[in-house]
Protein backbone atom coordinates (compact mmCIF):
# COMPACT_ATOMS: atom_id res chain seq x y z
CA UNK A 1 0.00 0.00 0.00
CA UNK A 2 1.43 3.34 -1.02
CA UNK A 3 1.98 5.66 1.95
CA UNK A 4 -0.18 8.76 2.14
CA UNK A 5 1.44 11.97 3.30
CA UNK A 6 -0.02 13.34 6.50
CA UNK A 7 -0.47 16.97 7.40
CA UNK A 8 2.49 18.96 8.77
CA UNK A 9 2.23 20.80 12.06
CA UNK A 10 4.46 23.84 12.40
CA UNK A 11 5.38 23.91 16.07
CA UNK A 12 6.35 26.85 18.25
CA UNK A 13 9.07 24.87 20.06
CA UNK A 14 12.63 26.11 19.99
CA UNK A 15 14.42 22.78 19.42
CA UNK A 16 17.81 23.82 20.81
CA UNK A 17 16.24 25.34 23.90
CA UNK A 18 14.02 22.27 24.38
CA UNK A 19 17.06 19.99 24.21
CA UNK A 20 18.95 22.17 26.68
CA UNK A 21 15.99 22.12 29.11
CA UNK A 22 15.84 18.32 28.92
CA UNK A 23 19.59 18.15 29.54
CA UNK A 24 19.32 20.48 32.56
CA UNK A 25 16.57 18.24 33.99
CA UNK A 26 18.62 15.04 33.74
CA UNK A 27 18.84 13.31 37.10
CA UNK A 28 16.07 15.53 38.51
CA UNK A 29 12.30 15.13 38.78
CA UNK A 30 10.38 18.18 37.59
CA UNK A 31 9.34 20.34 34.66
CA UNK A 32 10.34 23.39 32.64
CA UNK A 33 8.03 25.58 30.56
CA UNK A 34 9.21 28.56 28.50
CA UNK A 35 6.83 30.89 26.66
CA UNK A 36 7.08 33.90 24.38
CA UNK A 37 5.30 36.52 26.54
CA UNK A 38 4.20 38.44 23.43
CA UNK A 39 2.02 35.74 21.87
CA UNK A 40 1.88 32.68 24.17
CA UNK A 41 4.13 30.50 21.98
CA UNK A 42 5.48 27.48 23.87
CA UNK A 43 9.25 27.54 23.35
CA UNK A 44 9.98 24.72 25.81
CA UNK A 45 7.88 22.06 27.50
CA UNK A 46 10.02 19.50 29.29
CA UNK A 47 9.08 16.94 31.93
CA UNK A 48 11.38 14.50 33.71
CA UNK A 49 11.72 11.58 34.17
CA UNK A 50 10.54 10.65 30.70
CA UNK A 51 10.21 7.35 28.81
CA UNK A 52 11.23 5.88 25.46
CA UNK A 53 8.28 6.11 23.08
CA UNK A 54 9.83 3.34 20.93
CA UNK A 55 8.87 0.91 23.69
CA UNK A 56 5.23 1.30 22.60
CA UNK A 57 5.79 0.35 18.95
CA UNK A 58 4.10 -3.00 18.35
CA UNK A 59 2.83 -3.12 21.93
CA UNK A 60 4.77 -2.60 25.16
CA UNK A 61 5.68 -5.62 27.32
CA UNK A 62 3.69 -5.98 30.54
CA UNK A 63 6.98 -5.91 32.49
CA UNK A 64 8.01 -2.51 31.03
CA UNK A 65 4.46 -1.18 31.47
CA UNK A 66 4.38 -2.15 35.16
CA UNK A 67 7.83 -0.58 35.65
CA UNK A 68 6.61 2.72 34.14
CA UNK A 69 3.50 2.77 36.33
CA UNK A 70 5.46 1.90 39.49
CA UNK A 71 8.26 4.44 38.90
CA UNK A 72 8.20 6.96 41.79
CA UNK A 73 9.11 9.82 39.42
CA UNK A 74 5.87 9.26 37.41
CA UNK A 75 7.39 9.29 33.89
CA UNK A 76 3.94 8.88 32.28
CA UNK A 77 2.81 12.26 33.65
CA UNK A 78 3.51 15.41 31.62
CA UNK A 79 4.36 17.42 34.71
CA UNK A 80 4.24 20.72 32.82
CA UNK A 81 0.45 20.49 32.51
CA UNK A 82 -0.66 17.52 34.63
CA UNK A 83 1.28 17.81 37.90
CA UNK A 84 -0.10 20.16 40.55
CA UNK A 85 2.10 21.74 43.22
CA UNK A 86 1.76 24.38 45.95
CA UNK A 87 3.07 27.58 44.27
CA UNK A 88 5.03 28.56 47.40
CA UNK A 89 6.48 32.08 47.34
CA UNK A 90 5.80 32.57 43.61
CA UNK A 91 2.21 33.18 44.83
CA UNK A 92 3.41 36.35 46.61
CA UNK A 93 2.93 38.03 43.22
CA UNK A 94 -0.83 37.41 43.63
CA UNK A 95 -0.86 38.58 47.26
CA UNK A 96 1.03 41.75 46.24
CA UNK A 97 -1.44 42.51 43.42
CA UNK A 98 -4.44 41.88 45.71
CA UNK A 99 -3.07 44.05 48.54
CA UNK A 100 -2.15 46.94 46.23
CA UNK A 101 -5.37 46.84 44.17
CA UNK A 102 -7.57 46.68 47.28
CA UNK A 103 -5.63 49.68 48.70
CA UNK A 104 -4.75 47.68 51.82
CA UNK A 105 -1.05 48.30 51.19
CA UNK A 106 0.81 50.84 49.08
CA UNK A 107 4.38 51.65 48.12
CA UNK A 108 5.05 53.11 51.56
CA UNK A 109 3.46 50.33 53.65
CA UNK A 110 6.01 48.44 55.71
CA UNK A 111 6.06 45.47 58.04
CA UNK A 112 8.67 44.64 60.67
CA UNK A 113 9.90 41.07 60.37
CA UNK A 114 11.67 39.64 63.44
CA UNK A 115 11.67 36.19 61.82
CA UNK A 116 8.17 35.18 62.97
CA UNK A 117 4.64 36.42 63.54
CA UNK A 118 2.28 35.51 66.37
CA UNK A 119 -1.28 34.83 65.27
CA UNK A 120 -3.82 33.48 67.73
CA UNK A 121 -2.05 30.80 69.75
CA UNK A 122 0.41 29.94 66.99
CA UNK A 123 3.73 31.29 65.79
CA UNK A 124 4.13 31.56 62.01
CA UNK A 125 7.78 31.62 61.03
CA UNK A 126 9.56 33.47 58.24
CA UNK A 127 11.97 31.39 56.17
CA UNK A 128 14.72 33.79 57.31
CA UNK A 129 15.06 32.95 61.00
CA UNK A 130 16.92 36.18 61.86
CA UNK A 131 14.15 38.23 60.25
CA UNK A 132 14.22 40.82 57.46
CA UNK A 133 13.68 43.89 59.64
CA UNK A 134 11.51 46.66 58.16
CA UNK A 135 10.45 45.90 54.57
CA UNK A 136 8.07 47.44 52.02
CA UNK A 137 6.34 45.50 49.23
CA UNK A 138 9.26 45.80 46.78
CA UNK A 139 11.79 44.49 49.28
CA UNK A 140 9.31 41.90 50.60
CA UNK A 141 9.10 40.46 47.09
CA UNK A 142 12.86 40.70 46.53
CA UNK A 143 13.72 39.02 49.83
CA UNK A 144 10.56 36.86 49.93
CA UNK A 145 9.62 37.99 53.44
CA UNK A 146 6.89 35.71 54.79
CA UNK A 147 5.90 38.04 57.65
CA UNK A 148 5.05 40.89 55.24
CA UNK A 149 2.77 38.52 53.30
CA UNK A 150 1.21 36.99 56.41
CA UNK A 151 0.11 40.51 57.37
CA UNK A 152 -1.00 41.43 53.85
CA UNK A 153 -2.90 38.16 53.36
CA UNK A 154 -4.66 38.62 56.69
CA UNK A 155 -5.84 42.08 55.59
CA UNK A 156 -7.01 40.85 52.16
CA UNK A 157 -8.74 37.63 53.28
CA UNK A 158 -8.98 34.26 51.55
CA UNK A 159 -11.95 34.99 49.28
CA UNK A 160 -10.51 38.21 47.85
CA UNK A 161 -7.14 36.49 47.36
CA UNK A 162 -9.02 33.78 45.45
CA UNK A 163 -10.65 36.38 43.16
CA UNK A 164 -7.23 37.77 42.23
CA UNK A 165 -5.70 34.31 41.81
CA UNK A 166 -8.51 33.34 39.41
CA UNK A 167 -8.12 36.67 37.61
CA UNK A 168 -4.43 35.88 37.15
CA UNK A 169 -5.23 32.57 35.47
CA UNK A 170 -4.87 30.17 38.39
CA UNK A 171 -7.49 27.58 39.34
CA UNK A 172 -8.56 26.97 35.72
CA UNK A 173 -7.11 25.34 32.62
CA UNK A 174 -5.08 27.54 30.28
CA UNK A 175 -6.80 25.82 27.34
CA UNK A 176 -3.57 24.70 25.68
CA UNK A 177 -4.31 22.26 22.83
CA UNK A 178 -2.98 19.23 24.73
CA UNK A 179 -4.97 16.50 26.46
CA UNK A 180 -5.47 16.04 30.20
CA UNK A 181 -4.41 19.49 31.41
CA UNK A 182 -5.13 19.95 35.12
CA UNK A 183 -6.62 23.14 36.55
CA UNK A 184 -4.96 23.34 39.96
CA UNK A 185 -6.86 24.67 42.98
CA UNK A 186 -7.71 28.11 44.32
CA UNK A 187 -9.32 27.58 47.75
CA UNK A 188 -12.11 29.69 49.25
CA UNK A 189 -14.01 29.54 52.54
CA UNK A 190 -17.01 28.04 50.69
CA UNK A 191 -14.79 25.43 49.01
CA UNK A 192 -13.45 24.26 52.40
CA UNK A 193 -16.96 24.12 53.87
CA UNK A 194 -18.12 21.95 50.98
CA UNK A 195 -15.00 19.77 50.84
CA UNK A 196 -14.30 19.22 54.56
CA UNK A 197 -17.52 20.44 56.25
CA UNK A 198 -15.32 22.79 58.27
CA UNK A 199 -15.15 26.57 58.73
CA UNK A 200 -12.21 28.49 57.27
CA UNK A 201 -9.64 29.54 59.90
CA UNK A 202 -7.73 32.83 59.83
CA UNK A 203 -4.40 31.03 60.15
CA UNK A 204 -5.12 29.18 56.91
CA UNK A 205 -5.25 32.53 55.09
CA UNK A 206 -1.68 33.19 56.24
CA UNK A 207 -0.57 29.93 54.62
CA UNK A 208 -2.48 30.74 51.41
CA UNK A 209 -0.88 34.21 51.23
CA UNK A 210 2.60 32.66 50.94
CA UNK A 211 1.51 29.97 48.46
CA UNK A 212 1.13 27.07 50.89
CA UNK A 213 -2.02 25.48 52.29
CA UNK A 214 -4.53 24.16 49.77
CA UNK A 215 -3.12 26.15 46.82
CA UNK A 216 -2.22 24.07 43.74
CA UNK A 217 -0.85 25.22 40.37
CA UNK A 218 0.72 23.69 37.26
CA UNK A 219 4.11 24.82 35.88
CA UNK A 220 2.32 25.99 32.71
CA UNK A 221 -0.03 28.25 34.70
CA UNK A 222 2.95 29.86 36.42
CA UNK A 223 4.69 30.44 33.08
CA UNK A 224 1.51 32.14 31.81
CA UNK A 225 1.45 34.33 34.95
CA UNK A 226 5.14 35.28 34.55
CA UNK A 227 4.46 36.12 30.88
CA UNK A 228 1.53 38.36 31.74
CA UNK A 229 3.43 40.27 34.44
CA UNK A 230 6.31 40.67 31.99
CA UNK A 231 4.27 41.85 29.01
CA UNK A 232 2.28 44.44 30.94
CA UNK A 233 -0.80 42.43 31.89
CA UNK A 234 -2.01 40.36 28.91
CA UNK A 235 -2.87 36.68 29.47
CA UNK A 236 -2.29 34.63 26.30
CA UNK A 237 -3.49 31.10 25.73
CA UNK A 238 -0.35 28.97 25.33
CA UNK A 239 0.08 27.88 21.70
CA UNK A 240 2.07 24.86 20.45
CA UNK A 241 1.10 24.94 16.76
CA UNK A 242 1.23 28.04 14.54
CA UNK A 243 -0.11 26.46 11.33
CA UNK A 244 -1.08 23.22 9.59
CA UNK A 245 0.15 22.51 6.05
CA UNK A 246 -0.69 19.90 3.43
CA UNK A 247 1.85 17.86 1.44
CA UNK A 248 2.23 20.74 -1.04
CA UNK A 249 3.29 23.08 1.79
CA UNK A 250 0.03 25.02 1.50
CA UNK A 251 -1.26 26.40 4.78
CA UNK A 252 -4.71 24.94 5.40
CA UNK A 253 -5.13 26.35 8.90
CA UNK A 254 -3.48 29.07 10.95
CA UNK A 255 -3.65 29.17 14.73
CA UNK A 256 -3.46 32.83 15.70
CA UNK A 257 -2.31 34.05 19.14
CA UNK A 258 -5.29 34.25 21.49
CA UNK A 259 -5.77 36.66 24.38
CA UNK A 260 -7.73 35.01 27.19
CA UNK A 261 -7.80 37.90 29.63
CA UNK A 262 -5.87 40.57 31.45
CA UNK A 263 -4.33 40.65 34.90
CA UNK A 264 -6.57 42.35 37.51
CA UNK A 265 -3.90 44.98 38.12
CA UNK A 266 -3.38 48.64 37.22
CA UNK A 267 -0.23 49.87 35.48
CA UNK A 268 0.97 51.30 38.79
CA UNK A 269 0.46 47.97 40.60
CA UNK A 270 2.28 46.06 37.87
CA UNK A 271 5.15 48.56 37.90
CA UNK A 272 5.58 47.99 41.65
CA UNK A 273 5.45 44.19 41.31
CA UNK A 274 7.88 44.26 38.38
CA UNK A 275 10.33 46.34 40.42
CA UNK A 276 10.19 43.79 43.23
CA UNK A 277 10.74 40.92 40.78
CA UNK A 278 13.71 42.72 39.22
CA UNK A 279 15.22 43.09 42.70
CA UNK A 280 14.86 39.32 43.27
CA UNK A 281 17.76 38.92 40.84
CA UNK A 282 19.41 42.35 40.80
CA UNK A 283 18.78 43.64 44.34
CA UNK A 284 21.47 43.50 47.03
CA UNK A 285 19.55 40.93 49.06
CA UNK A 286 17.48 39.35 46.29
CA UNK A 287 16.87 35.62 46.70
CA UNK A 288 18.07 34.78 43.14
CA UNK A 289 21.00 37.21 42.87
CA UNK A 290 23.37 34.30 42.06
CA UNK A 291 21.94 33.92 38.55
CA UNK A 292 22.62 37.49 37.39
CA UNK A 293 23.80 37.75 33.80
CA UNK A 294 26.18 40.44 32.58
CA UNK A 295 24.14 41.71 29.62
CA UNK A 296 20.53 40.76 30.44
CA UNK A 297 18.30 41.82 33.31
CA UNK A 298 16.13 38.99 34.61
CA UNK A 299 13.02 39.58 36.76
CA UNK A 300 11.76 36.57 38.68
CA UNK A 301 10.53 34.94 41.87
CA UNK A 302 11.87 32.02 43.87
CA UNK A 303 9.73 29.60 45.84
CA UNK A 304 10.20 26.67 48.22
CA UNK A 305 7.08 24.50 48.51
CA UNK A 306 6.55 22.39 51.62
CA UNK A 307 5.70 18.78 50.86
CA UNK A 308 4.28 18.01 54.33
CA UNK A 309 2.96 19.97 57.31
CA UNK A 310 4.98 20.49 60.46
CA UNK A 311 2.79 20.20 63.55
CA UNK A 312 2.81 22.89 66.23
CA UNK A 313 5.89 22.61 68.44
CA UNK A 314 7.41 19.85 66.28
CA UNK A 315 11.14 20.10 65.58
CA UNK A 316 12.24 18.74 62.19
CA UNK A 317 15.80 18.01 61.09
CA UNK A 318 15.39 19.42 57.58
CA UNK A 319 19.03 18.63 56.69
CA UNK A 320 18.50 14.86 56.90
CA UNK A 321 14.97 14.46 55.56
CA UNK A 322 14.13 11.56 53.25
CA UNK A 323 14.24 12.64 49.60
CA UNK A 324 10.46 12.38 49.08
CA UNK A 325 9.81 14.68 52.08
CA UNK A 326 12.11 17.49 50.92
CA UNK A 327 10.64 20.76 49.69
CA UNK A 328 10.02 21.42 45.98
CA UNK A 329 12.02 24.23 44.37
CA UNK A 330 10.34 26.88 42.16
CA UNK A 331 11.56 29.70 40.00
CA UNK A 332 9.54 31.77 37.53
CA UNK A 333 10.96 34.67 35.53
CA UNK A 334 10.93 36.77 32.38
CA UNK A 335 13.77 38.47 30.48
CA UNK A 336 14.90 41.03 29.51
CA UNK A 337 13.08 42.73 32.38
CA UNK A 338 12.00 45.82 30.38
CA UNK A 339 10.75 44.16 27.17
CA UNK A 340 10.72 40.40 27.72
CA UNK A 341 11.05 37.88 24.88
CA UNK A 342 10.97 34.81 27.13
CA UNK A 343 9.16 33.77 30.32
CA UNK A 344 10.12 30.61 32.18
CA UNK A 345 8.68 28.41 34.91
CA UNK A 346 10.87 25.75 36.58
CA UNK A 347 9.86 23.23 39.25
CA UNK A 348 12.43 20.81 40.67
CA UNK A 349 10.71 18.24 42.86
CA UNK A 350 12.41 17.86 46.25
CA UNK A 351 15.06 20.35 45.10
CA UNK A 352 14.63 22.15 48.46
CA UNK A 353 15.46 25.76 47.50
CA UNK A 354 14.23 27.72 44.50
CA UNK A 355 17.32 29.91 44.59
CA UNK A 356 19.81 27.03 44.31
CA UNK A 357 17.91 24.29 42.45
CA UNK A 358 15.41 25.95 40.07
CA UNK A 359 16.78 29.46 39.39
CA UNK A 360 20.08 28.28 37.81
CA UNK A 361 18.11 26.17 35.29
CA UNK A 362 16.11 29.24 34.22
CA UNK A 363 19.24 31.40 34.19
CA UNK A 364 20.99 29.02 31.81
CA UNK A 365 17.97 28.92 29.49
CA UNK A 366 17.75 32.73 29.42
CA UNK A 367 21.47 33.03 28.69
CA UNK A 368 21.28 30.51 25.83
CA UNK A 369 18.10 31.98 24.33
CA UNK A 370 19.34 35.58 24.39
CA UNK A 371 22.58 34.45 22.76
CA UNK A 372 20.71 32.50 20.06
CA UNK A 373 18.43 35.39 19.07
CA UNK A 374 21.30 37.89 18.97
CA UNK A 375 23.33 35.59 16.68
CA UNK A 376 20.71 33.71 14.61
CA UNK A 377 21.71 30.57 12.73
CA UNK A 378 22.56 31.60 9.13
CA UNK A 379 21.13 28.34 7.78
CA UNK A 380 17.66 28.99 9.13
CA UNK A 381 14.92 30.22 6.82
Coordinates of N, CA, C and O in Angstrom, one line a residue, residues 94 164-174 183 221 224-225 235 263-264:
X94 N 0.6 37.3 43.5 CA -0.8 37.4 43.6 C -1.2 38.2 44.9 O -2.0 39.1 44.8
X164 N -8.4 37.3 43.0 CA -7.2 37.8 42.2 C -6.5 36.6 41.6 O -6.0 36.7 40.5
X165 N -6.4 35.5 42.3 CA -5.7 34.3 41.8 C -6.4 33.8 40.5 O -5.8 33.5 39.5
X166 N -7.7 33.8 40.6 CA -8.5 33.3 39.4 C -8.3 34.3 38.3 O -8.2 34.0 37.1
X167 N -8.3 35.6 38.6 CA -8.1 36.7 37.6 C -6.7 36.6 37.0 O -6.6 37.1 35.8
X168 N -5.8 36.0 37.7 CA -4.4 35.9 37.2 C -4.2 34.5 36.4 O -3.1 34.2 36.1
X169 N -5.3 33.8 36.3 CA -5.2 32.6 35.5 C -5.0 31.3 36.3 O -4.9 30.2 35.7
X170 N -5.0 31.4 37.6 CA -4.9 30.2 38.4 C -6.2 29.5 38.6 O -7.3 30.2 38.5
X171 N -6.2 28.3 39.0 CA -7.5 27.6 39.3 C -8.3 27.2 38.1 O -9.5 26.8 38.3
X172 N -7.8 27.4 36.9 CA -8.6 27.0 35.7 C -7.6 26.6 34.6 O -6.4 27.0 34.7
X173 N -8.0 25.8 33.7 CA -7.1 25.3 32.6 C -6.7 26.5 31.7 O -7.5 27.4 31.5
X174 N -5.5 26.5 31.2 CA -5.1 27.5 30.3 C -5.8 27.4 28.9 O -5.9 28.3 28.1
X183 N -6.3 21.7 36.3 CA -6.6 23.1 36.5 C -6.1 23.7 37.9 O -6.2 24.9 38.1
X221 N 0.7 27.1 34.2 CA 0.0 28.2 34.7 C 0.9 29.3 35.2 O 0.7 30.5 35.0
X224 N 2.5 31.2 32.4 CA 1.5 32.1 31.8 C 1.4 33.4 32.7 O 1.4 34.5 32.2
X225 N 1.5 33.2 34.0 CA 1.4 34.3 35.0 C 2.7 35.2 34.8 O 2.6 36.4 34.7
X235 N -2.9 38.1 29.3 CA -2.9 36.7 29.5 C -3.1 36.1 28.1 O -4.2 36.2 27.5
X263 N -4.5 40.7 33.5 CA -4.3 40.7 34.9 C -5.2 41.7 35.6 O -5.3 42.8 35.1
X264 N -5.8 41.4 36.8 CA -6.6 42.3 37.5 C -5.7 43.3 38.3 O -5.7 43.4 39.5

